[in-house]
Each structure stands twice: as C-alpha cells, then as structure tokens.
C-alpha cells in the first residue's frame, strides 16, 4: 500500500469515527429527556400534578386576614367551554376551601384534556396548596358531556402579608396523540 | 478573496497551468459551484459571511431605528420580534461562524503544509449547503404569519405556536448544522492526518490549534441543537409532547437542551477569534507568542468547561439553590483559563518592538473590549445579580462586547493580516486605520450605554420602552447607524484594494513567521504544498 493510500484510509477511518460521534450526540439530546425527568423526580421538582401536603402547623386558621382568590379559565386550541362557577371568593389563610369548575365538550368525539394551573402573582404559587384538583389527572369527556369538577385548597398562613389577591388560572390543553381519527 | 473579484481569467490560468487534471475545467459560475480547492472555498465562505453580515446588519438597523424613540413608529411588534430573531440567527450562524470557517479553509492547509483539505468534495458540499439555508431564512418572511418572532434561542412553548415560518427556520438550522458538522470533520481530519513531516502538534500555529478544538466542540454540540429543533418540529406536527406541559413534557427541558449546545456555541465563536489574535499580536510585537503551551492547555480547558456551565442562562427557571450555586462557581472557573490567555497576549507585547498597522489595531481592540465583555459575563454569572439582569439590555451589551468587539474585530484583524497573502495586493493603510477607529468608537457609542439601560431595567426584545430610557436609546441608535456605515466603508476598502491595491511585498509583516509567509510566494498560488515542506 502506497503512502497516499494509507492517508486516504486513515482519513476515511477518522471520518467514520467522527460521524458516529455526531450521531451519538444527536441521540444524546433525546437521552436528556428521560434523564431530565428522573432528575426532576428525584429533586421533587415539577410536582404540579400532585396533591400538596399540608403540614400540621398549617391547620391553624388565620382569622386576622382574608385573601381574595380569583378564578380564571382558558382553553388552548381545544373546543371545550370551561368556566369557574364562582368568579372569586375570600379565604382565610389556613382554612380549607372548595370551588367548582364546569367543563363541556362541544365536539362530537370523545376528547382527553389536561388542565395546567398557574398563579398570579407567581410567588404565591408555593403558598397555594391544592388538596384535590381535576388537574391531577387527565379528563376524558364523551361527546357533549358536561362535568363539574372540584378544587379543594388551603392557603398557607406563611403567605407574605403584601399579597392580598391571588389569581388561580387554569388552561385546558388537548392531550396530544389521544384523539381517535375517524375511520 | 482575490479570486472572487479578480479577473476570472487569471484564476483559470492558475488552474489550467496545472495540466495533470486531464478533464475539462468548468468556467464562470460553474467553476465556483464545482470547485474543490480550499482557497476557492475559503473565498466563498468569506464573501458569503460578509453578505450575511450586511443582511443581519440591515435588520439591526431596523431594530435601532424603531428604538430611536419610544412608541411604535416604523414596524409592527410582530415584525420587530422577527427582526431580533433573524438578526441573531443570521449573525451567529450566517456571518460569524462561516467567516471563521473561511479562515480555516484558507489558512489551515497553508499553515500545516498540506496541499488541500482532507475531503475536498465534502468541503464543497459544506459550503453549498449554506445558500439554501439562507434562502429558507429569507423565505420564512414570505409565508403566512411571516418570520418567527421567537428569539434566536427559539424557546418552547412559543415555537410550538408559530406559523409555517418557524418550520422553515427549523429546516434552515438543520442545514446549517449539517454544514458545520461536515466542515468540522474535514478540519479535524486535515489537522490530524495531513501535517507536513516535522510539524508536530505542539509546533502548530495557535490558529490551527484553536480550530482543532473548535471543530471538536462543533461535532459534539451541533447535533444537540439539531435534536432540540427536531423535538420542536415533532411537537408542532407529529403529536409528541417533549415541551408541551399538558402532554407531560416541559418547556424548561428545551432550555436545558438548547443551552447544552448554546454555551459551547459561544466558545465556537470565540475560540477561533482567539486563534487569529494569537497570530496577529506576535507578528506585530516581533516576538514569539508568550506561553504557547499554556495557551493550548487554557483553550482546551475552556472548551471542556464550556459543556458544564449551560444553566447560567437559566437562573430564573426555578432551579434549586444548589444548582444555581454549582453553575455560578463553574462559570466563574472559566474566567481562570480565559485570564491566562489575556495575560499571555499582554506578555507577548511586553518589551516587543510594536507597530500599529490595522491588523494589530483590531487585535488590540479585541483584547480590550473582549476582556470588558468577559467582566460583564462574570457579573452575569453571579446568580443573585443575574436574577435582576436576565433579559435586560445589560445582557445585550455583554454579548455584543464578546461577539462584535471580540469575534468580529478578530475577523477584521485576520482579513487585513492575510489579505496580502490571499490577493497579492495591499489594502490602503490609512483607510484601514479609519475603519478601525470608526468601528471602535461607534461600537462603544452603541453598546456601552446599553449597560446603563440594562441596569436601569430596560428589557431586551421589546419594540417600545418607558420614556426615561429615551436618551440612552437615541445615543445607542446613532452609534449603531455609524457602526453600520463603517462596515459599508470596509467593503469599499476591500474592493478598492482588490481592484487597484499596490502590489504586496513578499513579506509585508516582518514579524510573521508561519509557513504561509516563510515557504510560499505572495500571493499564494492556486495549488500549494503539493510536495510537503519539511519543518525543523
Ligand atoms: C466568549 C465569548 C462569549 C460569547 C460569544 C457570549 C455570548 C452570550 C450570549 C449570546 C448571551 C445571551 C443569552 C440570552 O439569550 O439571554 C450570553 C449570556 C450570558 N453570558 Fe456570555 N458570552 C461569552 C462569554 C461569557 C463569559 C466569559 C461569561 C462568564 C464568565 C459569560 C456569562 C454569561 C452569562 C452568565 C449569561 C446569561 C445572562 C442572562 O441570560 O441573563 N459569557 N452570553
Ligand atoms: Cu453560556
């Protein structure tokens, strides 16, 4: 084998190795997905779909103040009507409260949706403990079905004093990949 | 650059002289389409990146024109958002990165004594993937919904809600990534396998070293970006939920994947710039580079560390405190090897016989202003400070100091430095100095005040702002128009030099001592080092 051939072969070998590295790194991006989920699980992050634990000390009701809780509802690219039955209520921190939301599937096919909560102001989120919520599971509604769903919550008495109003907002998304295609 | 504007005939002579090809050599446009010569391809990369630089610059002018006054004057908010998006994408992927690949193509074979790149035909492909990507980016303005207004970081969930312009942008990123990966494989193979006898790794010019390291960074990080935008694409069209909270995904995941690519990317831009400056400063100090080996080790450790600091872009996503502290200290650690490099450049000049021609001026501009950008980077690295400054104009000022005054100035230094070798002509030294002083003054007028705007709380990526920010924004806009015009002036300097520049002497810079200066005629002939030199 001549020297020139030897170089060509060495070049091809290196080319192949580097291509393998690129393909592996492409796969690595996808491997980050389960890895990230595991980290979040271990670190206890991203537990918005779980019921919050209420520590014993929080059962004390703080009668000295009340917080206005406003309810909001949205849908994202999903033909459901979705509304809270009350627009707002006043809650004492530490007291267990309940509200209801009503949702109606206006489509002629069963649809599965998932509600995602968010809070305003954002820093109120950590003091807003949901004991029961329709957002803990996916909801599947038959064509035209109407459903009333409760939310049970406690506001942590440690809520900073300057927060007088909390807005709880839900957005319903269609869960991708669950819709039955006709035929 | 010569060949592009030189009379075509002359370049052909070079080709035809070389009669051993035995087949017909295409002429005119087809010559450029089919060329596999590293010098031709380097030339095309440089002109392409300059065209993209003007395109991205034009978008910057629109941004600064809109921000000249509070309120909405010139464009709609949607269009403004797409301007910031494509300005960022075009400058990073279209202007700065291809410019340094252009340098790599011209210089690496000549500096290591190789006849060409290892895979000349793949080299041709790497370049010709770029124009289609640029066309896709422009085309995304023409589809319903217009260009994507998501920012160059392309964060989910906004990207999952955009019109078809987003899809075209994603495809463009895919193609740009493929081009970079092919280019990098070529560069690594050339450097590792085609060095002239005696050219050991630790004898290579530092520019070659920085490109070897950069090419590895590209091979390891570009595919991760491709993965991130592919997931965005499947979320948009194929019912996956990587970043869709309702389907069990998480938009924050996108940021992790993006910045796993994104921080190495900033060093992909910066490290070749370090390389150019490491050739220019010794040449004009007439002394060898101080601490060559420590430069190699510092650059390598910067490259390795750059994969471990990505979440300093994400301090406000709700990371646990332990995570914030880790990313803060790891980021600050990068300042140590970076400091080593800065001190080495300064020590190179110490007691040198300095002269200040245009390449040296741009290298010094780089040295001052890149260091300043590094300092503001350290400020942003502090998690408690970044919570305040994230997404303000302070960040904009920071990364323009490292990318414009850093990478771009270094590219200017390189163009002036190697121009005689490439074309056999000299640029007009007086005009070059004007270009430098106009650029550095207008650069600072544009971006220095943005530090104050950011500290005062002006957010980035907005078309309108509160009245108290007006004066600083007007100063910044005036600076930006001046900076833009100075770059059109640069185009004039280059064209004038190609057309009617004086004939360059064999060794225009007496301190330059790498192979392309010591072993090759000026201008470099079309084919060089077909018989490798022996390096002692
Ligand atoms: C070497 C060249 C560098 C380049 C090209 C560069 C580029 C950038 C860019 C484009 C951003 C904006 C990210 C966004 O979209 O928000 C950024 C942010 C940042 N940079 Fe750099 N950077 C460089 C060096 C550094 C250094 C040396 C440090 C610190 C030691 C640093 C620390 C940071 C931090 C902490 C942020 C995040 C700021 C924020 O998001 O609020 N950078 N950089
Ligand atoms: Cu970074």
PDB file of N, CA and C in Angstrom, chain B residues 225-310:
ATOM      1  N   UNK B 225     -28.154  20.650  19.197  1.00  0.00           N
ATOM      2  CA  UNK B 225     -29.094  21.672  18.715  1.00  0.00           C
ATOM      3  C   UNK B 225     -30.056  21.059  17.698  1.00  0.00           C
ATOM      4  N   UNK B 226     -29.507  20.235  16.803  1.00  0.00           N
ATOM      5  CA  UNK B 226     -30.375  19.590  15.813  1.00  0.00           C
ATOM      6  C   UNK B 226     -31.448  18.779  16.528  1.00  0.00           C
ATOM      7  N   UNK B 227     -31.064  18.084  17.613  1.00  0.00           N
ATOM      8  CA  UNK B 227     -32.045  17.323  18.393  1.00  0.00           C
ATOM      9  C   UNK B 227     -33.111  18.241  18.963  1.00  0.00           C
ATOM     10  N   UNK B 228     -32.700  19.367  19.536  1.00  0.00           N
ATOM     11  CA  UNK B 228     -33.669  20.276  20.166  1.00  0.00           C
ATOM     12  C   UNK B 228     -34.676  20.791  19.150  1.00  0.00           C
ATOM     13  N   UNK B 229     -34.194  21.219  17.963  1.00  0.00           N
ATOM     14  CA  UNK B 229     -35.166  21.756  16.995  1.00  0.00           C
ATOM     15  C   UNK B 229     -35.981  20.635  16.361  1.00  0.00           C
ATOM     16  N   UNK B 230     -35.420  19.431  16.296  1.00  0.00           N
ATOM     17  CA  UNK B 230     -36.215  18.311  15.793  1.00  0.00           C
ATOM     18  C   UNK B 230     -37.374  18.020  16.737  1.00  0.00           C
ATOM     19  N   UNK B 231     -37.092  18.074  18.045  1.00  0.00           N
ATOM     20  CA  UNK B 231     -38.181  17.859  19.005  1.00  0.00           C
ATOM     21  C   UNK B 231     -39.239  18.941  18.865  1.00  0.00           C
ATOM     22  N   UNK B 232     -38.807  20.187  18.645  1.00  0.00           N
ATOM     23  CA  UNK B 232     -39.772  21.263  18.424  1.00  0.00           C
ATOM     24  C   UNK B 232     -40.638  20.941  17.217  1.00  0.00           C
ATOM     25  N   UNK B 233     -39.997  20.461  16.165  1.00  0.00           N
ATOM     26  CA  UNK B 233     -40.724  20.142  14.935  1.00  0.00           C
ATOM     27  C   UNK B 233     -41.744  19.029  15.171  1.00  0.00           C
ATOM     28  N   UNK B 234     -41.360  17.969  15.873  1.00  0.00           N
ATOM     29  CA  UNK B 234     -42.312  16.877  16.082  1.00  0.00           C
ATOM     30  C   UNK B 234     -43.410  17.312  17.049  1.00  0.00           C
ATOM     31  N   UNK B 235     -43.086  18.189  18.008  1.00  0.00           N
ATOM     32  CA  UNK B 235     -44.150  18.724  18.870  1.00  0.00           C
ATOM     33  C   UNK B 235     -45.153  19.521  18.047  1.00  0.00           C
ATOM     34  N   UNK B 236     -44.641  20.225  17.040  1.00  0.00           N
ATOM     35  CA  UNK B 236     -45.524  21.061  16.233  1.00  0.00           C
ATOM     36  C   UNK B 236     -46.433  20.233  15.333  1.00  0.00           C
ATOM     37  N   UNK B 237     -45.898  19.151  14.789  1.00  0.00           N
ATOM     38  CA  UNK B 237     -46.651  18.476  13.723  1.00  0.00           C
ATOM     39  C   UNK B 237     -46.975  17.013  13.964  1.00  0.00           C
ATOM     40  N   UNK B 238     -46.258  16.347  14.840  1.00  0.00           N
ATOM     41  CA  UNK B 238     -46.449  14.902  14.913  1.00  0.00           C
ATOM     42  C   UNK B 238     -46.938  14.437  16.281  1.00  0.00           C
ATOM     43  N   UNK B 239     -47.562  15.356  17.028  1.00  0.00           N
ATOM     44  CA  UNK B 239     -48.250  14.939  18.237  1.00  0.00           C
ATOM     45  C   UNK B 239     -47.359  14.515  19.388  1.00  0.00           C
ATOM     46  N   UNK B 240     -46.071  14.789  19.347  1.00  0.00           N
ATOM     47  CA  UNK B 240     -45.247  14.488  20.519  1.00  0.00           C
ATOM     48  C   UNK B 240     -45.408  15.611  21.540  1.00  0.00           C
ATOM     49  N   UNK B 241     -44.953  15.371  22.743  1.00  0.00           N
ATOM     50  CA  UNK B 241     -45.085  16.381  23.797  1.00  0.00           C
ATOM     51  C   UNK B 241     -43.782  16.540  24.556  1.00  0.00           C
ATOM     52  N   UNK B 242     -42.690  16.752  23.831  1.00  0.00           N
ATOM     53  CA  UNK B 242     -41.430  16.951  24.549  1.00  0.00           C
ATOM     54  C   UNK B 242     -41.505  18.201  25.426  1.00  0.00           C
ATOM     55  N   UNK B 243     -42.085  19.268  24.863  1.00  0.00           N
ATOM     56  CA  UNK B 243     -42.065  20.548  25.564  1.00  0.00           C
ATOM     57  C   UNK B 243     -43.467  21.011  25.936  1.00  0.00           C
ATOM     58  N   UNK B 244     -44.461  20.145  25.768  1.00  0.00           N
ATOM     59  CA  UNK B 244     -45.847  20.525  25.994  1.00  0.00           C
ATOM     60  C   UNK B 244     -46.281  20.009  27.358  1.00  0.00           C
ATOM     61  N   UNK B 245     -46.520  20.947  28.284  1.00  0.00           N
ATOM     62  CA  UNK B 245     -46.811  20.550  29.662  1.00  0.00           C
ATOM     63  C   UNK B 245     -48.026  19.638  29.742  1.00  0.00           C
ATOM     64  N   UNK B 246     -49.049  19.924  28.926  1.00  0.00           N
ATOM     65  CA  UNK B 246     -50.274  19.135  29.018  1.00  0.00           C
ATOM     66  C   UNK B 246     -50.034  17.681  28.671  1.00  0.00           C
ATOM     67  N   UNK B 247     -49.096  17.429  27.775  1.00  0.00           N
ATOM     68  CA  UNK B 247     -48.831  16.046  27.394  1.00  0.00           C
ATOM     69  C   UNK B 247     -47.736  15.424  28.237  1.00  0.00           C
ATOM     70  N   UNK B 248     -47.369  16.089  29.323  1.00  0.00           N
ATOM     71  CA  UNK B 248     -46.354  15.517  30.194  1.00  0.00           C
ATOM     72  C   UNK B 248     -44.955  16.022  29.898  1.00  0.00           C
ATOM     73  N   UNK B 249     -44.819  16.938  28.937  1.00  0.00           N
ATOM     74  CA  UNK B 249     -43.496  17.492  28.632  1.00  0.00           C
ATOM     75  C   UNK B 249     -43.212  18.719  29.474  1.00  0.00           C
ATOM     76  N   UNK B 250     -42.145  19.429  29.123  1.00  0.00           N
ATOM     77  CA  UNK B 250     -41.762  20.562  29.947  1.00  0.00           C
ATOM     78  C   UNK B 250     -40.961  21.556  29.110  1.00  0.00           C
ATOM     79  N   UNK B 251     -41.442  22.804  29.024  1.00  0.00           N
ATOM     80  CA  UNK B 251     -40.704  23.793  28.233  1.00  0.00           C
ATOM     81  C   UNK B 251     -39.300  24.063  28.783  1.00  0.00           C
ATOM     82  N   UNK B 252     -39.125  23.882  30.092  1.00  0.00           N
ATOM     83  CA  UNK B 252     -37.798  24.135  30.662  1.00  0.00           C
ATOM     84  C   UNK B 252     -36.783  23.126  30.110  1.00  0.00           C
ATOM     85  N   UNK B 253     -37.279  21.927  29.780  1.00  0.00           N
ATOM     86  CA  UNK B 253     -36.395  20.929  29.179  1.00  0.00           C
ATOM     87  C   UNK B 253     -35.755  21.497  27.901  1.00  0.00           C
ATOM     88  N   UNK B 254     -36.555  22.233  27.109  1.00  0.00           N
ATOM     89  CA  UNK B 254     -35.993  22.816  25.892  1.00  0.00           C
ATOM     90  C   UNK B 254     -34.783  23.681  26.229  1.00  0.00           C
ATOM     91  N   UNK B 255     -34.950  24.511  27.271  1.00  0.00           N
ATOM     92  CA  UNK B 255     -33.849  25.427  27.607  1.00  0.00           C
ATOM     93  C   UNK B 255     -32.594  24.658  27.986  1.00  0.00           C
ATOM     94  N   UNK B 256     -32.766  23.544  28.716  1.00  0.00           N
ATOM     95  CA  UNK B 256     -31.582  22.758  29.078  1.00  0.00           C
ATOM     96  C   UNK B 256     -30.898  22.218  27.821  1.00  0.00           C
ATOM     97  N   UNK B 257     -31.691  21.660  26.912  1.00  0.00           N
ATOM     98  CA  UNK B 257     -31.064  21.080  25.722  1.00  0.00           C
ATOM     99  C   UNK B 257     -30.432  22.180  24.887  1.00  0.00           C
ATOM    100  N   UNK B 258     -31.166  23.288  24.722  1.00  0.00           N
ATOM    101  CA  UNK B 258     -30.626  24.367  23.900  1.00  0.00           C
ATOM    102  C   UNK B 258     -29.307  24.879  24.466  1.00  0.00           C
ATOM    103  N   UNK B 259     -29.262  25.139  25.763  1.00  0.00           N
ATOM    104  CA  UNK B 259     -28.036  25.743  26.309  1.00  0.00           C
ATOM    105  C   UNK B 259     -26.919  24.725  26.461  1.00  0.00           C
ATOM    106  N   UNK B 260     -27.268  23.443  26.462  1.00  0.00           N
ATOM    107  CA  UNK B 260     -26.184  22.457  26.424  1.00  0.00           C
ATOM    108  C   UNK B 260     -25.396  22.626  25.123  1.00  0.00           C
ATOM    109  N   UNK B 261     -26.139  22.998  24.058  1.00  0.00           N
ATOM    110  CA  UNK B 261     -25.458  23.406  22.833  1.00  0.00           C
ATOM    111  C   UNK B 261     -24.969  24.849  22.947  1.00  0.00           C
ATOM    112  N   UNK B 262     -25.796  25.710  23.527  1.00  0.00           N
ATOM    113  CA  UNK B 262     -25.613  27.155  23.409  1.00  0.00           C
ATOM    114  C   UNK B 262     -24.352  27.680  24.057  1.00  0.00           C
ATOM    115  N   UNK B 263     -23.994  27.183  25.232  1.00  0.00           N
ATOM    116  CA  UNK B 263     -22.770  27.741  25.802  1.00  0.00           C
ATOM    117  C   UNK B 263     -21.526  27.294  25.031  1.00  0.00           C
ATOM    118  N   UNK B 264     -21.379  26.000  24.702  1.00  0.00           N
ATOM    119  CA  UNK B 264     -20.255  25.667  23.811  1.00  0.00           C
ATOM    120  C   UNK B 264     -20.266  26.518  22.542  1.00  0.00           C
ATOM    121  N   UNK B 265     -21.455  26.828  22.050  1.00  0.00           N
ATOM    122  CA  UNK B 265     -21.545  27.644  20.841  1.00  0.00           C
ATOM    123  C   UNK B 265     -20.850  28.995  21.014  1.00  0.00           C
ATOM    124  N   UNK B 266     -21.001  29.632  22.178  1.00  0.00           N
ATOM    125  CA  UNK B 266     -20.346  30.938  22.317  1.00  0.00           C
ATOM    126  C   UNK B 266     -18.834  30.767  22.241  1.00  0.00           C
ATOM    127  N   UNK B 267     -18.319  29.605  22.649  1.00  0.00           N
ATOM    128  CA  UNK B 267     -16.879  29.396  22.519  1.00  0.00           C
ATOM    129  C   UNK B 267     -16.506  28.940  21.119  1.00  0.00           C
ATOM    130  N   UNK B 268     -17.453  28.322  20.412  1.00  0.00           N
ATOM    131  CA  UNK B 268     -17.207  28.020  18.998  1.00  0.00           C
ATOM    132  C   UNK B 268     -16.962  29.330  18.250  1.00  0.00           C
ATOM    133  N   UNK B 269     -17.653  30.371  18.679  1.00  0.00           N
ATOM    134  CA  UNK B 269     -17.452  31.680  18.061  1.00  0.00           C
ATOM    135  C   UNK B 269     -16.166  32.324  18.569  1.00  0.00           C
ATOM    136  N   UNK B 270     -15.894  32.165  19.852  1.00  0.00           N
ATOM    137  CA  UNK B 270     -14.788  32.926  20.454  1.00  0.00           C
ATOM    138  C   UNK B 270     -13.429  32.282  20.206  1.00  0.00           C
ATOM    139  N   UNK B 271     -13.346  30.949  20.213  1.00  0.00           N
ATOM    140  CA  UNK B 271     -12.026  30.315  20.202  1.00  0.00           C
ATOM    141  C   UNK B 271     -11.258  30.553  18.890  1.00  0.00           C
ATOM    142  N   UNK B 272     -11.882  30.430  17.706  1.00  0.00           N
ATOM    143  CA  UNK B 272     -11.106  30.772  16.502  1.00  0.00           C
ATOM    144  C   UNK B 272     -10.666  32.235  16.515  1.00  0.00           C
ATOM    145  N   UNK B 273     -11.489  33.094  17.165  1.00  0.00           N
ATOM    146  CA  UNK B 273     -11.087  34.501  17.275  1.00  0.00           C
ATOM    147  C   UNK B 273      -9.816  34.603  18.116  1.00  0.00           C
ATOM    148  N   UNK B 274      -9.748  33.820  19.193  1.00  0.00           N
ATOM    149  CA  UNK B 274      -8.512  33.777  19.987  1.00  0.00           C
ATOM    150  C   UNK B 274      -7.342  33.372  19.086  1.00  0.00           C
ATOM    151  N   UNK B 275      -7.610  32.423  18.197  1.00  0.00           N
ATOM    152  CA  UNK B 275      -6.556  31.911  17.324  1.00  0.00           C
ATOM    153  C   UNK B 275      -6.001  32.992  16.408  1.00  0.00           C
ATOM    154  N   UNK B 276      -6.897  33.765  15.775  1.00  0.00           N
ATOM    155  CA  UNK B 276      -6.436  34.818  14.862  1.00  0.00           C
ATOM    156  C   UNK B 276      -5.585  35.825  15.633  1.00  0.00           C
ATOM    157  N   UNK B 277      -6.090  36.242  16.789  1.00  0.00           N
ATOM    158  CA  UNK B 277      -5.372  37.237  17.573  1.00  0.00           C
ATOM    159  C   UNK B 277      -4.012  36.695  18.009  1.00  0.00           C
ATOM    160  N   UNK B 278      -3.952  35.390  18.275  1.00  0.00           N
ATOM    161  CA  UNK B 278      -2.681  34.787  18.692  1.00  0.00           C
ATOM    162  C   UNK B 278      -1.675  34.720  17.551  1.00  0.00           C
ATOM    163  N   UNK B 279      -2.115  34.898  16.302  1.00  0.00           N
ATOM    164  CA  UNK B 279      -1.152  35.036  15.197  1.00  0.00           C
ATOM    165  C   UNK B 279      -0.761  36.493  15.007  1.00  0.00           C
ATOM    166  N   UNK B 280      -1.749  37.392  15.169  1.00  0.00           N
ATOM    167  CA  UNK B 280      -1.514  38.801  14.827  1.00  0.00           C
ATOM    168  C   UNK B 280      -0.637  39.485  15.872  1.00  0.00           C
ATOM    169  N   UNK B 281      -0.935  39.279  17.150  1.00  0.00           N
ATOM    170  CA  UNK B 281      -0.183  40.018  18.182  1.00  0.00           C
ATOM    171  C   UNK B 281       1.309  39.683  18.141  1.00  0.00           C
ATOM    172  N   UNK B 282       1.734  38.407  18.058  1.00  0.00           N
ATOM    173  CA  UNK B 282       3.179  38.148  17.973  1.00  0.00           C
ATOM    174  C   UNK B 282       3.814  38.775  16.728  1.00  0.00           C
ATOM    175  N   UNK B 283       3.073  38.742  15.588  1.00  0.00           N
ATOM    176  CA  UNK B 283       3.658  39.280  14.356  1.00  0.00           C
ATOM    177  C   UNK B 283       3.975  40.764  14.497  1.00  0.00           C
ATOM    178  N   UNK B 284       3.108  41.511  15.151  1.00  0.00           N
ATOM    179  CA  UNK B 284       3.327  42.957  15.254  1.00  0.00           C
ATOM    180  C   UNK B 284       4.082  43.328  16.524  1.00  0.00           C
ATOM    181  N   UNK B 285       4.388  42.327  17.371  1.00  0.00           N
ATOM    182  CA  UNK B 285       5.270  42.577  18.513  1.00  0.00           C
ATOM    183  C   UNK B 285       6.679  42.095  18.193  1.00  0.00           C
ATOM    184  N   UNK B 286       6.809  41.378  17.048  1.00  0.00           N
ATOM    185  CA  UNK B 286       8.100  40.815  16.625  1.00  0.00           C
ATOM    186  C   UNK B 286       8.711  39.956  17.730  1.00  0.00           C
ATOM    187  N   UNK B 287       7.866  39.181  18.354  1.00  0.00           N
ATOM    188  CA  UNK B 287       8.290  38.257  19.408  1.00  0.00           C
ATOM    189  C   UNK B 287       7.422  37.017  19.268  1.00  0.00           C
ATOM    190  N   UNK B 288       7.959  35.841  19.641  1.00  0.00           N
ATOM    191  CA  UNK B 288       7.069  34.676  19.618  1.00  0.00           C
ATOM    192  C   UNK B 288       5.980  34.811  20.676  1.00  0.00           C
ATOM    193  N   UNK B 289       4.876  34.072  20.455  1.00  0.00           N
ATOM    194  CA  UNK B 289       3.765  34.107  21.403  1.00  0.00           C
ATOM    195  C   UNK B 289       4.246  33.678  22.781  1.00  0.00           C
ATOM    196  N   UNK B 290       3.913  34.469  23.789  1.00  0.00           N
ATOM    197  CA  UNK B 290       4.314  34.118  25.146  1.00  0.00           C
ATOM    198  C   UNK B 290       3.454  32.948  25.638  1.00  0.00           C
ATOM    199  N   UNK B 291       4.084  31.938  26.216  1.00  0.00           N
ATOM    200  CA  UNK B 291       3.331  30.859  26.852  1.00  0.00           C
ATOM    201  C   UNK B 291       2.531  30.016  25.878  1.00  0.00           C
ATOM    202  N   UNK B 292       3.162  29.617  24.752  1.00  0.00           N
ATOM    203  CA  UNK B 292       2.440  28.845  23.741  1.00  0.00           C
ATOM    204  C   UNK B 292       1.740  27.634  24.347  1.00  0.00           C
ATOM    205  N   UNK B 293       2.482  26.825  25.116  1.00  0.00           N
ATOM    206  CA  UNK B 293       1.880  25.595  25.648  1.00  0.00           C
ATOM    207  C   UNK B 293       0.717  25.927  26.575  1.00  0.00           C
ATOM    208  N   UNK B 294       0.875  26.950  27.395  1.00  0.00           N
ATOM    209  CA  UNK B 294      -0.217  27.278  28.313  1.00  0.00           C
ATOM    210  C   UNK B 294      -1.433  27.772  27.527  1.00  0.00           C
ATOM    211  N   UNK B 295      -1.204  28.382  26.357  1.00  0.00           N
ATOM    212  CA  UNK B 295      -2.329  28.780  25.501  1.00  0.00           C
ATOM    213  C   UNK B 295      -3.109  27.550  25.044  1.00  0.00           C
ATOM    214  N   UNK B 296      -2.379  26.518  24.643  1.00  0.00           N
ATOM    215  CA  UNK B 296      -3.048  25.303  24.182  1.00  0.00           C
ATOM    216  C   UNK B 296      -3.861  24.694  25.326  1.00  0.00           C
ATOM    217  N   UNK B 297      -3.254  24.599  26.495  1.00  0.00           N
ATOM    218  CA  UNK B 297      -3.975  23.986  27.612  1.00  0.00           C
ATOM    219  C   UNK B 297      -5.140  24.857  28.064  1.00  0.00           C
ATOM    220  N   UNK B 298      -4.927  26.171  28.083  1.00  0.00           N
ATOM    221  CA  UNK B 298      -6.025  27.051  28.508  1.00  0.00           C
ATOM    222  C   UNK B 298      -7.204  26.921  27.549  1.00  0.00           C
ATOM    223  N   UNK B 299      -6.908  26.907  26.244  1.00  0.00           N
ATOM    224  CA  UNK B 299      -8.007  26.811  25.280  1.00  0.00           C
ATOM    225  C   UNK B 299      -8.734  25.478  25.439  1.00  0.00           C
ATOM    226  N   UNK B 300      -7.971  24.393  25.641  1.00  0.00           N
ATOM    227  CA  UNK B 300      -8.633  23.102  25.810  1.00  0.00           C
ATOM    228  C   UNK B 300      -9.487  23.093  27.064  1.00  0.00           C
ATOM    229  N   UNK B 301      -8.995  23.675  28.152  1.00  0.00           N
ATOM    230  CA  UNK B 301      -9.822  23.600  29.358  1.00  0.00           C
ATOM    231  C   UNK B 301     -11.048  24.492  29.229  1.00  0.00           C
ATOM    232  N   UNK B 302     -10.934  25.616  28.523  1.00  0.00           N
ATOM    233  CA  UNK B 302     -12.142  26.415  28.273  1.00  0.00           C
ATOM    234  C   UNK B 302     -13.164  25.558  27.537  1.00  0.00           C
ATOM    235  N   UNK B 303     -12.676  24.804  26.533  1.00  0.00           N
ATOM    236  CA  UNK B 303     -13.593  24.009  25.726  1.00  0.00           C
ATOM    237  C   UNK B 303     -14.291  22.951  26.579  1.00  0.00           C
ATOM    238  N   UNK B 304     -13.536  22.291  27.438  1.00  0.00           N
ATOM    239  CA  UNK B 304     -14.148  21.235  28.251  1.00  0.00           C
ATOM    240  C   UNK B 304     -15.124  21.841  29.254  1.00  0.00           C
ATOM    241  N   UNK B 305     -14.686  22.913  29.918  1.00  0.00           N
ATOM    242  CA  UNK B 305     -15.569  23.544  30.906  1.00  0.00           C
ATOM    243  C   UNK B 305     -16.851  24.068  30.262  1.00  0.00           C
ATOM    244  N   UNK B 306     -16.761  24.436  28.975  1.00  0.00           N
ATOM    245  CA  UNK B 306     -17.937  25.062  28.366  1.00  0.00           C
ATOM    246  C   UNK B 306     -19.134  24.112  28.311  1.00  0.00           C
ATOM    247  N   UNK B 307     -18.900  22.812  28.467  1.00  0.00           N
ATOM    248  CA  UNK B 307     -20.030  21.873  28.498  1.00  0.00           C
ATOM    249  C   UNK B 307     -20.644  21.730  29.890  1.00  0.00           C
ATOM    250  N   UNK B 308     -20.094  22.428  30.870  1.00  0.00           N
ATOM    251  CA  UNK B 308     -20.541  22.181  32.251  1.00  0.00           C
ATOM    252  C   UNK B 308     -21.188  23.403  32.885  1.00  0.00           C
ATOM    253  N   UNK B 309     -21.475  24.427  32.101  1.00  0.00           N
ATOM    254  CA  UNK B 309     -21.953  25.672  32.710  1.00  0.00           C
ATOM    255  C   UNK B 309     -23.273  26.163  32.120  1.00  0.00           C
ATOM    256  N   UNK B 310     -23.936  25.314  31.306  1.00  0.00           N
ATOM    257  CA  UNK B 310     -25.014  25.839  30.471  1.00  0.00           C
ATOM    258  C   UNK B 310     -26.125  26.541  31.251  1.00  0.00           C
TER     259      UNK B 310
END
